Amino acid sequence: MNESNLLHASLLAYLCAILAGGIDLAQPGNTTRRVASWSLGTGFLLQAGAILLRSGEVGSFAVGSFAEQVAFLTWLVAGIFLAIARRYRLAVLGAIVATIAFAGALMALVDHGGVRDLPAALRSPWLPVHVGLAFLGNAAFAFACLVSLIYLWQERKLKAHSLDARMRGLPSLETLDQANYRCLTWGFVMLTLSILSGVLWAELSFGRLWSWEPRTMWTAVIWMLYAGLLHGRVTVGWGGRQAARLTIAGFLVLLVSFIGVNLFSPGRHAVSFG
Amino acid sequence: MSAQPQSKVTRLRPDGGARPDLEFWVVGISHHTAPVSLRERMAFSAEGLAPAARRLVASSPGVVEAVVLSTCNRVEVFAMVRADADPVGPVVEFLGREHSVPPALLDQHRYAHRGRAAVRHLFRVASSLDSMMVGEPQILGQLKEQYRLATDDGIASARIRPCFERAFRVAKRVRSETGIASKAVSVSSAAVDLAQRIFDDLGDKTAMIIGAGKMSVLAARHLQGHGIASVIVTNRSFDRAVEMARGFGGTPVPFERYTQYLHLADVVLGSVATSGHILGVGQMADVMRARRRKPMFLIDLGVPRNFDPAINDLDNVYLYNIDDLSRVADEHRAEREREAIRAEEIVEEETERFWRGLSARDLTPTIVALRGRLDQIRRAELDRALSALQRLEPPERRALEAMTTAIVNKILHAPTAMLKALASESDAESAAEIAEMVHRLFALEPLEGEARGGPGVRDDGDDQGE
């Protein structure tokens, strides 16, 4: 079983989850929902295997290329979904999450590059800690954004007094809002820990706490954005629509910086680790 | 071959088909067929049900077991009836006698189904597809309770049990696989439904009732039924507010100062007689600030409007008036009808499956084949003996005929009884094994699965009486 076999298998599982989830959206049923979440879980495990194999091949944490990073991120989003879908009754989102996971895994497969040499400076046990935390944070923010989109859609329907049959399986506004808060909090904690680990790593191996380059700058901006959002939630009572909109805006900034920095910027954090 | 008296055996096998000894029947009246003036005269009390079923079984020849179902919308008798008996007349007479209603009048309104149609009817009743409010959940509870009364009494037992137990399972499946029971179709249940779309759990929420309108009291009762934690009541007359609060186990507040308490409420029901709005956008914005913008659900049941419609534009406030709610209820009603179609499909599928299971469990064809085989041997041997004994007179021939028939019947008596007992005790699979073994022991014709009917249920296709 090599990495590309595993990726193929996981793509198949995700596809199955998309189909079952789509049928479930059109006509909710216990069986289709169960099939959808089991397929997604299978795809998740298969992709985990692929990521592990790839990491073994590279000799380090396999997030070297942009595609690998995207795939890792979407894999984490699927993982978060699997972990909390039941609790927050988010199972209806299965089809969307499976689509996202499918797209990520597909990128990893298409961009299946050879072995890249990692610069000596980055060969460190700090790498998986630092990068893993950063990605966990990003995945949590992505999930918060997804939840917020659902919130806004349902909120608009309720405001307009026009209910929709598709709302049947959705969680209540209050539940979605709580899920948003949870994801933001966890994302923020992860992001903060990731920054701290980066600072520590930089201090220990380069003798500098902070180097100004595009990625670190953007990260600082994003950290402040989410800090402000969480602060507003806790003190002013931002919630509901406001929080949902800000969450989506915050994630858009994150997305733009993630793509922009990875594709166009130099620095230690650039994709090729050049 | 000489003319023979019709033996019991030959009568048992018309054209080689199997005739089960019992059939499942339902006879009754419901909101579909009878006006309320008749239905209300027909109702049984809960404690009267089992004794009535007992009187029914005693007075109706052929009726072996019975369950009487009596609700506001239906009075029905489910019964296991011997195949050669027609229970419709006796049941109608029984119902008429119990309630002093002329049987002729009942005959105009009653329906009767037998076999598979009766099974389908029972499944539809249990799944709330035959209800006046399709999908209402009470009927299943009533059916279970009244079935339990009949089994406790012993008047319903092993023969009728499979039908009812399957009906309960079918009802559960319909409820879990279709949205038939989940849709709010009245205005006050639409209000609860919306509250549950907005709030995660009503268990920590507060409702405020402004005014004593009938609709808002009804909606508040509904909310309480769904676990809302506390109720605040206000009214122009404080005495009335105190009185209502007592009814709800809530807190009364004076009408002049109710806005001071408004921020405590998550759901607000307004039904005050007023010439203008009693709550404006500005006031409501203050309230939202006071409750840190936690969502609020306002229901305006007053005519003219109690709340300024512009309130709906505030963030996290959802204002619905009576028209909005009835539109929601209408949409739900339409959706429930779509769900009912899916539910009917499930009932049809389950009826088919149950029917096939019953057929498989039936040992009647095996018994018939066994009798046929022995009778065939008897006759072959008898014919051979008779042709060797040319000089026998007809009376002696008849004596031989009778003797051999008696021998066969004596031999068959114990195995027949045992097979019948086994058929009612075992499931489809072991019944099939038993049948297979008997067929092999006596070298009978191989079984043909489809050609057989079920015990206790014979599908005569068309329904009677509707």
CSV table of N, CA and C in Angstrom, one decimal, chain B residues 4 34 44 64 91 119-120 143 168 175 183 190 214 219 228 252 254 269 278 295 303 312 330 334 364 369 386 396 456:
chain,number,residue,atom,x,y,z
B,4,GLN,N,-67.9,-43.1,-3.7
B,4,GLN,CA,-67.4,-43.0,-2.3
B,4,GLN,C,-68.1,-41.9,-1.5
B,34,ALA,N,-68.1,7.7,9.9
B,34,ALA,CA,-69.2,8.0,10.8
B,34,ALA,C,-69.2,9.4,11.3
B,44,PHE,N,-66.2,3.3,24.3
B,44,PHE,CA,-66.1,2.4,25.5
B,44,PHE,C,-65.2,3.1,26.5
B,64,VAL,N,-62.3,-16.0,18.0
B,64,VAL,CA,-61.4,-16.7,19.0
B,64,VAL,C,-60.7,-15.7,19.9
B,91,VAL,N,-70.4,-8.9,15.0
B,91,VAL,CA,-69.7,-7.8,15.6
B,91,VAL,C,-70.6,-6.5,15.6
B,119,VAL,N,-54.6,-6.3,8.1
B,119,VAL,CA,-53.3,-6.1,8.6
B,119,VAL,C,-52.8,-4.7,8.2
B,120,ARG,N,-53.0,-4.3,6.9
B,120,ARG,CA,-52.7,-3.0,6.5
B,120,ARG,C,-53.4,-1.9,7.3
B,143,LEU,N,-53.5,2.7,21.4
B,143,LEU,CA,-53.5,1.4,20.8
B,143,LEU,C,-52.7,0.4,21.7
B,168,PHE,N,-46.7,-2.2,16.1
B,168,PHE,CA,-46.0,-1.2,16.9
B,168,PHE,C,-44.6,-1.0,16.3
B,175,ARG,N,-42.2,6.6,12.2
B,175,ARG,CA,-41.9,7.8,13.0
B,175,ARG,C,-40.4,8.2,12.8
B,183,LYS,N,-43.8,17.6,12.5
B,183,LYS,CA,-44.2,18.9,11.9
B,183,LYS,C,-45.3,19.5,12.7
B,190,ALA,N,-46.7,25.6,15.9
B,190,ALA,CA,-45.7,26.3,15.0
B,190,ALA,C,-44.8,27.3,15.9
B,214,LYS,N,-56.7,34.2,24.2
B,214,LYS,CA,-56.8,32.8,24.2
B,214,LYS,C,-55.7,32.1,23.5
B,219,ALA,N,-50.6,29.0,23.4
B,219,ALA,CA,-49.2,28.9,22.9
B,219,ALA,C,-48.3,28.8,24.1
B,228,ILE,N,-40.4,24.8,28.8
B,228,ILE,CA,-39.8,26.1,29.1
B,228,ILE,C,-39.8,26.3,30.6
B,252,PRO,N,-46.4,37.1,38.3
B,252,PRO,CA,-47.1,38.2,37.8
B,252,PRO,C,-46.3,39.5,37.9
B,254,PRO,N,-46.7,44.0,37.2
B,254,PRO,CA,-47.7,45.0,36.8
B,254,PRO,C,-47.5,45.4,35.4
B,269,LEU,N,-45.1,36.6,24.3
B,269,LEU,CA,-46.3,36.4,23.6
B,269,LEU,C,-47.2,37.6,23.9
B,278,ILE,N,-47.8,48.6,21.6
B,278,ILE,CA,-47.4,48.7,23.0
B,278,ILE,C,-45.9,48.6,23.2
B,295,PRO,N,-30.6,36.3,21.8
B,295,PRO,CA,-31.8,36.3,20.9
B,295,PRO,C,-33.1,36.3,21.6
B,303,VAL,N,-54.7,41.6,17.7
B,303,VAL,CA,-55.3,42.3,16.6
B,303,VAL,C,-56.0,43.5,17.1
B,312,ASN,N,-38.6,43.6,14.1
B,312,ASN,CA,-38.0,42.4,13.4
B,312,ASN,C,-36.7,42.8,12.8
B,330,ASP,N,-49.2,26.2,7.7
B,330,ASP,CA,-49.7,25.7,6.4
B,330,ASP,C,-48.6,25.0,5.7
B,334,ALA,N,-48.5,21.1,4.4
B,334,ALA,CA,-48.2,20.6,3.1
B,334,ALA,C,-47.1,19.6,3.1
B,364,THR,N,-50.2,-25.5,7.3
B,364,THR,CA,-51.4,-26.1,6.8
B,364,THR,C,-51.1,-26.9,5.5
B,369,ALA,N,-50.9,-31.9,2.7
B,369,ALA,CA,-50.2,-32.8,1.8
B,369,ALA,C,-50.0,-34.2,2.5
B,386,LEU,N,-59.8,-54.6,-3.0
B,386,LEU,CA,-61.2,-54.8,-3.5
B,386,LEU,C,-61.2,-55.5,-4.8
B,396,GLU,N,-70.3,-54.4,2.6
B,396,GLU,CA,-69.0,-54.8,3.1
B,396,GLU,C,-67.9,-53.9,2.6
B,456,GLY,N,-54.4,-17.8,10.1
B,456,GLY,CA,-55.0,-16.7,10.8
B,456,GLY,C,-55.2,-15.5,9.9
